[in-house]
Short mmCIF file of C-alpha atoms in Angstrom, two decimals:
data_model
loop_
_atom_site.label_atom_id
_atom_site.label_comp_id
_atom_site.label_asym_id
_atom_site.label_seq_id
_atom_site.Cartn_x
_atom_site.Cartn_y
_atom_site.Cartn_z
CA MET A 1 -28.76 -207.79 237.94
CA TRP A 2 -27.42 -211.16 236.81
CA GLN A 3 -28.30 -214.29 238.75
CA VAL A 4 -26.37 -214.73 241.99
CA ASN A 5 -24.15 -217.79 242.18
CA ALA A 6 -22.83 -218.11 245.72
CA HIS A 7 -20.37 -220.81 244.68
CA LYS A 8 -18.26 -218.70 242.30
CA ILE A 9 -16.04 -215.73 243.05
CA VAL A 10 -13.51 -213.57 241.21
CA LEU A 11 -10.58 -212.87 243.50
CA LEU A 12 -7.84 -210.26 243.12
CA PHE A 13 -4.62 -212.21 243.52
CA SER A 14 -1.03 -210.96 243.55
CA GLY A 15 0.63 -213.74 245.53
CA GLY A 16 1.11 -211.48 248.53
CA VAL A 17 0.17 -212.39 252.08
CA GLU A 18 -3.37 -211.01 252.12
CA SER A 19 -4.44 -212.14 248.66
CA THR A 20 -3.04 -215.63 249.24
CA CYS A 21 -4.82 -215.99 252.59
CA LEU A 22 -7.98 -214.75 250.87
CA LEU A 23 -7.51 -217.31 248.10
CA TYR A 24 -7.14 -220.20 250.52
CA MET A 25 -10.06 -219.02 252.63
CA TYR A 26 -12.51 -219.25 249.73
CA LEU A 27 -10.97 -222.44 248.38
CA ARG A 28 -11.47 -224.11 251.76
CA LYS A 29 -15.07 -222.90 251.76
CA GLY A 30 -15.55 -224.87 248.55
CA TRP A 31 -16.12 -221.93 246.21
CA LEU A 32 -14.98 -222.00 242.60
CA VAL A 33 -12.31 -219.31 242.74
CA TYR A 34 -11.34 -217.33 239.63
CA PRO A 35 -8.08 -215.49 240.50
CA VAL A 36 -7.08 -212.42 238.52
CA TYR A 37 -3.78 -210.56 238.46
CA ILE A 38 -3.92 -206.94 237.31
CA LYS A 39 -0.86 -205.93 235.29
CA ALA A 40 -0.34 -202.17 235.13
CA GLY A 41 3.34 -201.85 234.27
CA TYR A 42 4.82 -201.30 237.71
CA PRO A 43 8.51 -202.22 238.06
CA TRP A 44 7.90 -205.05 240.55
CA GLU A 45 5.29 -206.84 238.46
CA PRO A 46 7.41 -209.23 236.31
CA LEU A 47 8.85 -211.09 239.30
CA GLU A 48 5.67 -210.70 241.34
CA LEU A 49 3.63 -212.28 238.55
CA GLU A 50 6.18 -215.05 238.10
CA ASN A 51 5.90 -215.88 241.80
CA ALA A 52 2.08 -215.64 241.68
CA LYS A 53 1.97 -218.14 238.81
CA SER A 54 4.24 -220.51 240.74
CA LEU A 55 2.05 -220.20 243.83
CA TRP A 56 -1.07 -220.75 241.72
CA LEU A 57 0.42 -223.97 240.28
CA TYR A 58 1.35 -225.20 243.77
CA THR A 59 -2.16 -224.48 245.04
CA LYS A 60 -3.89 -226.02 242.02
CA ARG A 61 -2.35 -229.37 242.85
CA LYS A 62 -4.17 -229.30 246.19
CA HIS A 63 -7.43 -227.56 245.28
CA LYS A 64 -9.39 -228.64 242.23
CA ASN A 65 -11.83 -225.75 242.71
CA LEU A 66 -9.09 -223.24 241.75
CA MET A 67 -9.68 -221.90 238.27
CA PRO A 68 -6.96 -220.64 235.86
CA LEU A 69 -5.10 -217.47 236.81
CA ARG A 70 -6.17 -214.69 234.47
CA VAL A 71 -3.84 -211.74 233.85
CA LEU A 72 -5.73 -208.55 233.02
CA PRO A 73 -4.01 -205.44 231.60
CA ALA A 74 -4.61 -202.02 233.14
CA ILE A 75 -3.79 -198.55 231.82
CA ASN A 76 -1.16 -196.91 234.00
CA PRO A 77 -0.96 -193.13 233.42
CA GLU A 78 2.03 -192.69 235.71
CA ARG A 79 5.74 -193.27 235.38
CA VAL A 80 5.66 -195.03 238.71
CA SER A 81 9.15 -196.42 238.33
CA ARG A 82 10.50 -192.90 238.89
CA ARG A 83 8.70 -192.44 242.18
CA LYS A 84 9.68 -193.42 245.69
CA HIS A 85 8.00 -196.66 246.75
CA ASP A 86 7.22 -196.65 250.45
CA LYS A 87 4.17 -196.69 252.70
CA HIS A 88 3.45 -193.08 251.76
CA LEU A 89 3.10 -193.89 248.05
CA PHE A 90 -0.42 -193.18 246.90
CA ILE A 91 -1.47 -194.60 243.55
CA PRO A 92 -4.59 -192.65 242.51
CA LEU A 93 -7.75 -194.74 242.09
CA ARG A 94 -5.74 -197.92 242.61
CA ASN A 95 -8.45 -199.96 244.32
CA MET A 96 -11.17 -198.69 242.02
CA SER A 97 -9.10 -199.68 238.99
CA LEU A 98 -8.42 -203.14 240.38
CA ILE A 99 -12.02 -203.77 241.36
CA ALA A 100 -13.44 -202.35 238.12
CA LEU A 101 -11.33 -204.72 236.02
CA ALA A 102 -12.11 -207.68 238.25
CA GLY A 103 -15.79 -206.71 238.23
CA ASN A 104 -15.88 -206.55 234.44
CA TYR A 105 -14.30 -209.99 234.26
CA ALA A 106 -16.88 -211.25 236.76
CA VAL A 107 -19.74 -209.96 234.61
CA LEU A 108 -18.33 -211.74 231.57
CA LYS A 109 -18.16 -214.94 233.62
CA ASP A 110 -21.67 -214.42 235.00
CA ILE A 111 -20.26 -214.19 238.54
CA SER A 112 -21.68 -211.76 241.07
CA HIS A 113 -18.99 -211.87 243.78
CA VAL A 114 -15.59 -210.15 243.76
CA ALA A 115 -13.11 -210.35 246.66
CA ILE A 116 -10.13 -208.18 247.57
CA GLY A 117 -7.77 -208.58 250.52
CA SER A 118 -7.64 -204.93 251.55
CA LEU A 119 -7.01 -204.34 255.26
CA GLY A 120 -7.93 -200.68 255.36
CA ILE A 121 -4.98 -199.85 257.63
CA TYR A 122 -3.57 -197.07 255.45
CA PRO A 123 -5.29 -193.67 255.40
CA PHE A 124 -5.75 -193.58 251.63
CA PRO A 125 -9.14 -192.33 250.41
CA ASP A 126 -9.81 -195.55 248.46
CA ASN A 127 -8.87 -197.90 251.29
CA ASN A 128 -11.77 -198.01 253.71
CA ALA A 129 -15.09 -199.79 254.16
CA GLU A 130 -17.21 -196.81 253.08
CA TYR A 131 -15.33 -196.49 249.79
CA MET A 132 -15.69 -200.21 249.12
CA ASN A 133 -19.42 -200.09 249.86
CA ASN A 134 -19.84 -197.21 247.43
CA LEU A 135 -17.99 -199.14 244.72
CA GLN A 136 -20.21 -202.14 245.35
CA SER A 137 -23.32 -200.02 244.85
CA LEU A 138 -22.04 -198.36 241.70
CA MET A 139 -20.91 -201.58 240.05
CA ASN A 140 -23.89 -203.69 241.11
CA ILE A 141 -21.66 -206.51 242.39
CA ARG A 142 -21.15 -208.14 245.76
CA LEU A 143 -17.73 -206.84 246.84
CA LEU A 144 -16.29 -208.93 249.66
CA THR A 145 -13.56 -207.50 251.93
CA PRO A 146 -13.37 -209.99 254.83
CA PHE A 147 -10.04 -208.65 256.11
CA MET A 148 -11.13 -205.00 256.29
CA GLY A 149 -10.18 -203.56 259.69
CA MET A 150 -7.70 -206.33 260.50
CA GLU A 151 -3.94 -205.97 261.01
CA LYS A 152 -1.59 -208.00 258.82
CA HIS A 153 -0.40 -210.08 261.78
CA GLU A 154 -4.02 -210.95 262.62
CA VAL A 155 -4.54 -212.30 259.12
CA LEU A 156 -1.32 -214.31 259.36
CA LYS A 157 -2.26 -215.75 262.73
CA ARG A 158 -5.62 -216.91 261.45
CA PHE A 159 -4.24 -218.64 258.34
CA SER A 160 -0.63 -219.52 259.21
CA GLU A 161 -1.34 -223.24 259.55
CA SER A 162 -3.24 -223.63 256.28
CA VAL A 163 -1.50 -221.21 253.89
CA PRO A 164 2.02 -221.65 252.41
CA LEU A 165 3.21 -218.24 253.62
CA GLU A 166 6.79 -219.08 252.64
CA ARG A 167 5.68 -218.99 249.00
CA THR A 168 4.08 -215.55 249.20
CA LEU A 169 5.80 -212.42 247.93
CA SER A 170 5.18 -208.92 249.31
CA CYS A 171 7.97 -206.74 247.96
CA ILE A 172 8.36 -203.77 245.65
CA ARG A 173 12.00 -204.57 244.82
CA PRO A 174 12.04 -208.36 244.40
CA ARG A 175 15.22 -210.02 243.17
CA ARG A 176 16.08 -213.21 241.34
CA ILE A 177 18.92 -215.12 242.96
CA ARG A 178 19.99 -218.53 241.64
CA GLY A 179 16.72 -218.87 239.78
CA LYS A 180 14.53 -218.02 242.77
CA VAL A 181 12.37 -214.93 243.26
CA LEU A 182 13.22 -213.45 246.66
CA HIS A 183 12.29 -210.48 248.81
CA CYS A 184 14.72 -207.57 248.93
CA GLY A 185 14.31 -207.48 252.72
CA LYS A 186 14.58 -203.69 252.87
CA CYS A 187 11.51 -202.10 251.31
CA GLU A 188 8.43 -201.07 253.28
CA LYS A 189 6.47 -204.12 252.13
CA CYS A 190 9.23 -206.43 253.35
CA LYS A 191 9.37 -204.67 256.70
CA GLU A 192 5.60 -204.98 257.11
CA ARG A 193 5.78 -208.68 256.30
CA GLN A 194 8.68 -209.31 258.67
CA GLU A 195 6.95 -207.44 261.50
CA ALA A 196 3.75 -209.41 260.99
CA LEU A 197 5.61 -212.74 260.94
CA LYS A 198 7.29 -211.87 264.25
CA HIS A 199 3.87 -211.91 265.92
CA LEU A 200 3.52 -215.59 265.05
CA LEU A 201 6.45 -216.34 267.34
CA LEU A 202 5.04 -214.47 270.33
#
């Protein structure tokens, strides 16, 4: 196993609520954070990536320990654009694919830690603590999932004062209006986000 460096971490980053809170958490801890965006050809990715890059640039101005955003390609065997995108959508081996690519990048950078913002709230076979622990053992990396078992609104409550939530994007049908990337407001991701934000007002 390569030498552990507790001050560096590869972090899966999409610009959504969880990954952005995760990003800021490790930046505030003083770690050198290497964010990676996995591009697999899904229909929402062009605008999602555009927003993620904008959020990265905004964050870089405030945190010098944020490293460049790396975009990694993934092989997507599905024609996902033809499928219904809601909370019941299951993308086979999604988390394993994400973590494997991030883990490979970490090895090349001589980094032993990889972080993902999974909550584990959906009953998918690759979205629970046991699955993540098994991946960690197989890949010989330290896989960190600090939000596992939390609800989205709990994550928001913990980081609402330190994270620019208004710049995050969690949508599978984002739109560009007057040059801005915006949520559609109707998809399942948008509904989850809206419901979680309501808890901040309670």
